[in-house]
Amino acid sequence: MSLDNNILKLISKYLRREETGEDRRALYQWYDELSEGKSIEKKSIARSYRRNRERLAAEIGGMSVRQATVRPLWYRVAAVAMVIIVGYFTIKYFRGSEKMVPVQLAELEKIVPVSNKVIITLSTGKTVDPDTLSAGKSVTIGNAIVQKDSTGHLLYKADMQKSAENVMSTVQTPKGTQYSIELSDGTKVFLNAKSRLSFPGQFGTGDRVVQLSGEAYFEVTKTLKHSKFIVKTDKQSIQVLGTKFNVKAYADAPLVKTTLAEGSVRITPKNKAIKPLIIKPDQQAILSDSDIASEEIDAQQVIAWKDGFFVFDGSNTEEVIREIGQWYGIEVDYKLGNKPVKYAGKIPKNISMARLVKLLSYADINVQAFKDKNDQLKLIVN
């Protein structure tokens, strides 16, 4: 009998004592077949069982293997189930390829979100390191004065006394880093990890246009001239006057998501075959290559990332798991496919990987950590 996903699911339910009578009968049949010596996943699992059963029996009942055999069937199946799970994943990701080595929980305690420098690249080709700016100090970039406040927030202000070139700035955040900027018109922008925003040092008399790749939350300021504020991404443009909204437009993601917290926005896809869409507060527009649609959503849940949380809404598990990989700078192999994981809640972004794995396990999301031959960490989610 092969150790397929159904058996793994039964084992998981059984160990949590959530199985039905039918589940129990199927699992006992599997156990009987195992007892008769039938192969589950190559002969190596049998060796894994023999190698670990003494230790496991002692952990479960503080007994020897001989003593454990007189315990109720539940204890024996539970012991075998845990050994099989360990053996299965070890063989699948370690023995099968000889490239993946399991990582212990203690080692995961040392893994915290990566933190790298934010870099500002100017249209002149020069770069500026915001870390070199002390709070209250300023630097002139073209016709703009740039300074950092006491919270690390970057402020752009128009230098009205200079007629210098209007230099474009591109702020780029690496993995594990968020950053906040106030543009020269007073608009506040919060950049999520692995994102890029391009904007002028000061806006002219026409539309205020910025370019985004990645994710950002905008609090747009209305101007006396009521000029439009436009956010452009690779696949769409968003037009507003004064509003609060979130845009998620990563280059490697198939969908662009625009979520409105306040005001009104008009979304115009670059694909002319797709009609523009106007959304209202607590609505999210979802743009694909061929269509755009809106749905009702809790905008505050979506924008909670800027306050330091990963947010699960009950349907976005794979999306958030991949964000976690980006945040910690770790490759993720998501193997749940379309299996629904109905978990809704927030997880802090500043915790260790070990703590994160434990929290995910409470939601029945199993995370296995491995290192490849190059000592690079990888998470298997199943």
Coordinates of C-alpha atoms in Angstrom, one line a residue:
M1 CA 0.0 0.0 0.0
S2 CA 1.5 3.3 -1.0
L3 CA 1.7 6.1 1.5
D4 CA -0.5 8.5 -0.4
N5 CA -2.0 11.8 0.7
N6 CA -5.1 10.0 2.0
I7 CA -3.1 8.0 4.5
L8 CA -1.1 11.0 5.6
K9 CA -4.4 12.9 6.2
L10 CA -5.8 10.0 8.2
I11 CA -2.6 9.8 10.3
S12 CA -2.9 13.5 11.0
K13 CA -6.5 13.3 12.0
Y14 CA -5.8 10.2 14.1
L15 CA -3.0 11.8 16.0
R16 CA -5.3 14.7 16.8
R17 CA -8.1 12.3 17.8
E18 CA -10.4 13.8 15.2
E19 CA -11.0 10.7 13.1
T20 CA -14.4 9.2 12.3
G21 CA -15.3 5.5 12.7
E22 CA -14.7 5.0 9.0
D23 CA -11.3 6.8 9.2
R24 CA -10.3 4.6 12.1
R25 CA -11.2 1.4 10.2
A26 CA -9.2 2.5 7.2
L27 CA -6.2 3.3 9.3
Y28 CA -6.4 0.1 11.2
Q29 CA -6.5 -1.8 7.9
W30 CA -3.4 0.1 6.8
Y31 CA -1.7 -0.8 10.1
D32 CA -2.6 -4.5 9.7
E33 CA -1.1 -4.5 6.2
L34 CA 2.0 -2.8 7.6
S35 CA 2.2 -5.4 10.3
E36 CA 2.2 -8.1 7.6
G37 CA 5.3 -6.6 6.1
K38 CA 3.9 -5.0 3.0
S39 CA 5.9 -2.2 1.5
I40 CA 4.8 1.4 2.2
E41 CA 7.5 3.5 0.6
K42 CA 10.6 1.4 -0.3
K43 CA 12.3 -0.8 2.3
S44 CA 13.9 2.2 3.9
I45 CA 10.8 3.1 5.8
A46 CA 10.8 -0.3 7.5
R47 CA 14.4 0.4 8.5
S48 CA 13.4 3.8 9.8
Y49 CA 10.6 2.2 11.8
R50 CA 13.0 -0.4 13.4
R51 CA 15.6 2.3 14.1
N52 CA 13.2 4.6 15.8
R53 CA 10.5 2.5 17.5
E54 CA 12.5 2.0 20.7
R55 CA 13.0 5.7 21.2
L56 CA 9.4 6.5 20.2
A57 CA 7.9 4.0 22.4
A58 CA 9.9 5.3 25.4
E59 CA 8.7 8.9 24.6
I60 CA 5.1 7.8 24.3
G61 CA 4.8 5.6 27.3
G62 CA 8.1 5.7 29.1
M63 CA 8.3 1.9 28.3
S64 CA 10.4 -0.6 26.4
V65 CA 9.3 -1.9 23.0
R66 CA 8.3 -5.2 24.6
Q67 CA 6.1 -3.4 27.2
A68 CA 4.6 -1.1 24.5
T69 CA 3.2 -4.1 22.6
V70 CA 0.6 -4.7 25.3
R71 CA -0.7 -1.2 25.1
P72 CA -4.0 -0.5 23.3
L73 CA -3.9 -0.5 19.5
W74 CA -4.2 3.3 19.5
Y75 CA -0.8 3.7 21.0
R76 CA 0.8 1.3 18.6
V77 CA -0.8 2.9 15.6
A78 CA 0.1 6.4 16.8
A79 CA 3.8 5.3 17.3
V80 CA 4.0 3.7 13.9
A81 CA 2.2 6.7 12.3
M82 CA 4.7 9.2 13.7
V83 CA 7.7 7.1 12.6
I84 CA 6.2 6.6 9.2
I85 CA 5.6 10.3 8.8
V86 CA 9.3 11.0 9.7
G87 CA 10.5 8.2 7.5
Y88 CA 8.3 9.3 4.6
F89 CA 9.5 12.9 4.4
T90 CA 13.1 12.0 5.1
I91 CA 13.1 9.5 2.2
K92 CA 11.2 11.8 -0.1
Y93 CA 13.4 14.9 0.4
F94 CA 16.6 13.4 1.7
R95 CA 17.3 9.9 0.6
G96 CA 15.6 10.2 -2.8
S97 CA 17.8 13.0 -4.0
E98 CA 20.7 13.0 -1.5
K99 CA 20.5 16.8 -1.7
M100 CA 18.1 17.8 1.1
V101 CA 19.0 17.6 4.8
P102 CA 16.2 18.1 7.5
V103 CA 16.7 21.2 9.7
Q104 CA 16.0 20.9 13.4
L105 CA 13.6 23.3 15.2
A106 CA 16.5 24.7 17.4
E107 CA 18.3 25.8 14.2
L108 CA 15.2 27.5 13.0
E109 CA 15.2 29.6 16.1
K110 CA 18.2 31.4 14.8
I111 CA 16.5 32.4 11.5
V112 CA 14.9 35.8 11.7
P113 CA 13.6 38.1 8.8
V114 CA 16.4 39.3 6.6
S115 CA 17.1 42.9 6.8
N116 CA 19.0 44.7 4.0
K117 CA 19.5 48.2 2.9
V118 CA 16.9 50.3 1.1
I119 CA 18.5 52.0 -1.9
I120 CA 17.4 55.1 -3.7
T121 CA 18.5 55.2 -7.4
L122 CA 18.3 58.6 -9.2
S123 CA 17.6 59.2 -12.8
T124 CA 21.1 60.7 -13.0
G125 CA 22.5 57.3 -12.3
K126 CA 23.6 58.1 -8.7
T127 CA 22.5 56.2 -5.7
V128 CA 21.6 57.4 -2.2
D129 CA 21.8 55.3 1.0
P130 CA 19.0 56.5 3.4
D131 CA 20.9 55.0 6.3
T132 CA 23.5 57.8 5.9
L133 CA 20.8 60.4 6.7
S134 CA 20.5 61.3 10.4
A135 CA 17.1 62.2 11.7
G136 CA 16.4 65.9 10.9
K137 CA 19.3 66.2 8.5
S138 CA 18.6 66.7 4.8
V139 CA 20.1 66.2 1.3
T140 CA 19.2 68.0 -1.9
I141 CA 18.3 65.9 -4.9
G142 CA 17.6 68.0 -7.9
N143 CA 14.8 70.4 -7.0
A144 CA 13.8 68.5 -3.9
I145 CA 14.9 68.4 -0.3
V146 CA 15.0 65.0 1.2
Q147 CA 15.2 64.3 4.9
K148 CA 14.4 61.6 7.4
D149 CA 12.2 62.1 10.5
S150 CA 12.7 60.6 13.9
T151 CA 10.7 57.4 13.0
G152 CA 12.9 56.8 9.9
H153 CA 10.2 58.0 7.5
L154 CA 11.6 59.6 4.4
L155 CA 10.3 63.0 3.4
Y156 CA 10.5 64.7 0.0
K157 CA 9.8 68.4 -0.1
A158 CA 9.9 70.8 -3.1
D159 CA 12.7 73.3 -3.0
M160 CA 10.9 76.3 -4.3
Q161 CA 14.1 78.4 -4.4
K162 CA 15.8 76.2 -7.0
S163 CA 15.1 75.7 -10.6
A164 CA 17.2 72.6 -10.8
E165 CA 16.3 69.5 -12.8
N166 CA 13.3 67.5 -11.5
V167 CA 15.2 64.3 -10.7
M168 CA 13.3 61.0 -10.6
S169 CA 13.9 58.8 -7.6
T170 CA 13.4 55.0 -7.4
V171 CA 13.1 53.6 -3.9
Q172 CA 13.7 49.8 -3.8
T173 CA 13.1 47.6 -0.8
P174 CA 14.8 44.2 -0.5
K175 CA 13.4 41.0 1.1
G176 CA 12.5 41.4 4.7
T177 CA 12.2 45.2 4.6
Q178 CA 9.4 47.7 4.6
Y179 CA 9.8 51.4 4.1
S180 CA 7.7 54.6 4.2
I181 CA 8.0 57.7 2.1
E182 CA 6.2 61.0 2.0
L183 CA 6.1 62.5 -1.5
S184 CA 6.4 66.2 -2.2
D185 CA 2.6 66.7 -2.4
G186 CA 2.2 65.1 1.1
T187 CA 1.0 61.7 -0.2
K188 CA 2.2 58.9 2.1
V189 CA 3.4 55.6 0.7
F190 CA 4.3 52.4 2.5
L191 CA 6.4 50.0 0.5
N192 CA 6.3 46.3 1.3
A193 CA 9.2 44.0 0.9
K194 CA 10.7 43.4 -2.6
S195 CA 9.0 46.4 -4.1
R196 CA 10.0 49.4 -6.2
L197 CA 8.5 52.9 -6.5
S198 CA 9.6 55.6 -9.0
F199 CA 8.5 59.2 -8.6
P200 CA 9.7 62.8 -9.3
G201 CA 11.3 65.0 -6.7
Q202 CA 8.4 67.3 -7.0
F203 CA 5.2 67.2 -9.0
G204 CA 4.4 69.7 -11.7
T205 CA 1.0 71.3 -12.6
G206 CA -0.4 68.2 -14.3
D207 CA -1.2 64.7 -13.1
R208 CA 0.9 63.3 -10.3
V209 CA 2.3 60.0 -11.7
V210 CA 4.3 57.3 -10.0
Q211 CA 5.4 53.8 -11.1
L212 CA 5.1 50.7 -8.9
S213 CA 6.4 47.2 -9.0
G214 CA 5.5 45.1 -5.9
E215 CA 3.1 46.2 -3.1
A216 CA 2.4 49.6 -1.6
Y217 CA -0.2 51.3 0.4
F218 CA -1.1 54.9 -0.6
E219 CA -2.7 57.7 1.4
V220 CA -3.1 60.3 -1.3
T221 CA -3.4 64.0 -0.5
K222 CA -5.8 66.2 -2.4
T223 CA -4.3 69.2 -4.0
L224 CA -5.8 72.7 -4.5
K225 CA -5.7 72.1 -8.2
H226 CA -7.4 68.7 -7.7
S227 CA -4.8 67.1 -10.0
K228 CA -5.2 63.3 -10.5
F229 CA -2.8 61.0 -8.7
I230 CA -1.9 58.0 -11.0
V231 CA -0.2 54.8 -10.0
K232 CA 1.1 52.8 -13.0
T233 CA 2.1 49.2 -12.9
D234 CA 3.1 46.8 -15.7
K235 CA -0.6 45.8 -16.3
Q236 CA -2.8 48.8 -15.2
S237 CA -3.0 52.4 -14.1
I238 CA -5.0 53.7 -11.1
Q239 CA -6.5 57.2 -11.0
V240 CA -7.5 58.9 -7.8
L241 CA -8.0 62.4 -6.4
G242 CA -7.6 61.8 -2.6
T243 CA -8.0 58.3 -1.2
K244 CA -6.4 55.4 0.7
F245 CA -5.7 52.2 -1.2
N246 CA -3.4 49.2 -1.6
V247 CA -1.8 47.9 -4.8
K248 CA -0.2 44.5 -5.1
A249 CA 1.5 44.1 -8.4
Y250 CA 4.6 41.8 -8.1
A251 CA 6.2 41.0 -11.5
D252 CA 6.2 37.2 -10.8
A253 CA 2.5 37.1 -9.7
P254 CA -0.3 36.3 -12.2
L255 CA -2.8 38.8 -10.6
V256 CA -2.8 42.5 -9.7
K257 CA -4.9 43.3 -6.7
T258 CA -6.1 46.8 -5.9
T259 CA -7.9 47.2 -2.5
L260 CA -9.7 50.4 -1.5
A261 CA -9.9 51.6 2.1
E262 CA -11.3 55.1 1.5
G263 CA -12.5 57.2 -1.4
S264 CA -12.8 55.9 -4.9
V265 CA -10.4 54.8 -7.6
R266 CA -10.7 54.0 -11.3
I267 CA -8.6 51.1 -12.7
T268 CA -7.6 51.1 -16.3
P269 CA -6.0 47.9 -17.6
K270 CA -3.3 48.2 -20.2
N271 CA -5.1 45.5 -22.1
K272 CA -7.6 47.6 -24.1
A273 CA -9.9 44.6 -24.4
I274 CA -10.6 44.9 -20.6
K275 CA -13.0 47.7 -19.6
P276 CA -12.0 50.1 -16.8
L277 CA -13.4 49.4 -13.4
I278 CA -14.3 51.7 -10.5
I279 CA -14.3 50.3 -7.0
K280 CA -15.6 51.5 -3.6
P281 CA -14.3 51.2 -0.1
D282 CA -13.8 47.6 1.1
Q283 CA -13.7 46.3 -2.4
Q284 CA -10.8 44.6 -4.2
A285 CA -10.2 44.6 -7.9
I286 CA -8.5 41.5 -9.3
L287 CA -6.8 41.9 -12.7
S288 CA -5.7 38.9 -14.7
D289 CA -4.3 38.9 -18.3
S290 CA -7.8 38.6 -19.7
D291 CA -10.3 39.9 -17.1
I292 CA -10.9 42.2 -14.2
A293 CA -13.4 41.7 -11.4
S294 CA -14.2 43.1 -8.0
E295 CA -15.2 41.5 -4.7
E296 CA -16.1 42.6 -1.2
I297 CA -13.3 42.4 1.3
D298 CA -12.1 43.8 4.6
A299 CA -9.6 46.4 3.5
Q300 CA -8.1 46.7 7.0
Q301 CA -7.1 43.0 6.8
V302 CA -5.4 43.5 3.5
I303 CA -3.3 46.5 4.6
A304 CA -2.3 45.0 8.0
W305 CA 1.0 44.1 6.4
K306 CA 2.2 47.7 6.8
D307 CA 1.7 47.4 10.6
G308 CA 3.9 44.3 10.7
F309 CA 1.6 41.3 10.1
F310 CA 1.1 38.4 7.7
V311 CA -2.7 38.3 7.2
F312 CA -4.5 35.1 6.3
D313 CA -8.2 35.7 5.2
G314 CA -9.2 32.1 4.9
S315 CA -8.6 31.8 1.1
N316 CA -5.2 33.2 0.5
T317 CA -3.0 30.6 2.2
E318 CA -0.6 29.9 -0.7
E319 CA -0.2 33.7 -1.4
V320 CA 0.7 34.5 2.2
I321 CA 3.0 31.5 2.5
R322 CA 5.0 32.7 -0.5
E323 CA 5.1 36.2 1.1
I324 CA 6.6 34.6 4.1
G325 CA 9.3 33.0 2.0
Q326 CA 10.1 36.4 0.5
W327 CA 10.2 38.1 3.9
Y328 CA 12.6 35.6 5.4
G329 CA 14.6 35.2 2.2
I330 CA 13.8 31.4 1.9
E331 CA 12.6 29.3 -1.0
V332 CA 9.2 27.8 -0.5
D333 CA 7.8 24.6 -2.2
Y334 CA 4.0 24.8 -1.7
K335 CA 2.5 21.3 -2.1
L336 CA -1.0 21.8 -0.9
G337 CA -2.2 22.7 -4.4
N338 CA -5.9 23.6 -4.4
K339 CA -6.5 22.0 -1.0
P340 CA -8.5 24.5 1.0
V341 CA -6.9 25.7 4.2
K342 CA -9.5 27.7 6.0
Y343 CA -7.3 29.7 8.3
A344 CA -7.9 33.3 9.1
G345 CA -5.7 35.4 11.3
K346 CA -2.6 37.5 11.7
I347 CA 1.0 36.3 12.3
P348 CA 3.7 38.9 13.4
K349 CA 6.5 39.5 10.9
N350 CA 9.2 39.9 13.5
I351 CA 9.3 36.4 15.0
S352 CA 11.8 33.6 14.4
M353 CA 11.2 30.9 11.8
A354 CA 10.8 28.3 14.5
R355 CA 7.9 30.2 16.1
L356 CA 6.4 30.8 12.7
V357 CA 6.4 27.1 11.9
K358 CA 4.7 26.3 15.3
L359 CA 2.0 28.9 14.6
L360 CA 1.3 27.5 11.2
S361 CA 1.0 24.0 12.6
Y362 CA -1.9 25.2 14.8
A363 CA -3.7 25.9 11.6
D364 CA -3.0 22.4 10.3
I365 CA -0.3 23.7 7.9
N366 CA 2.6 21.4 8.0
V367 CA 6.0 23.0 7.3
Q368 CA 9.2 20.9 6.8
A369 CA 12.5 22.7 6.7
F370 CA 15.5 21.4 4.7
K371 CA 18.9 22.5 3.5
D372 CA 20.2 21.7 0.1
K373 CA 23.8 20.8 -0.9
N374 CA 24.6 24.5 -1.0
D375 CA 23.4 24.9 2.5
Q376 CA 20.4 27.0 1.3
L377 CA 17.2 26.7 3.4
K378 CA 14.0 25.5 1.8
L379 CA 10.5 25.1 3.2
I380 CA 8.2 22.3 2.1
V381 CA 4.6 23.1 2.9
N382 CA 2.2 20.2 2.8

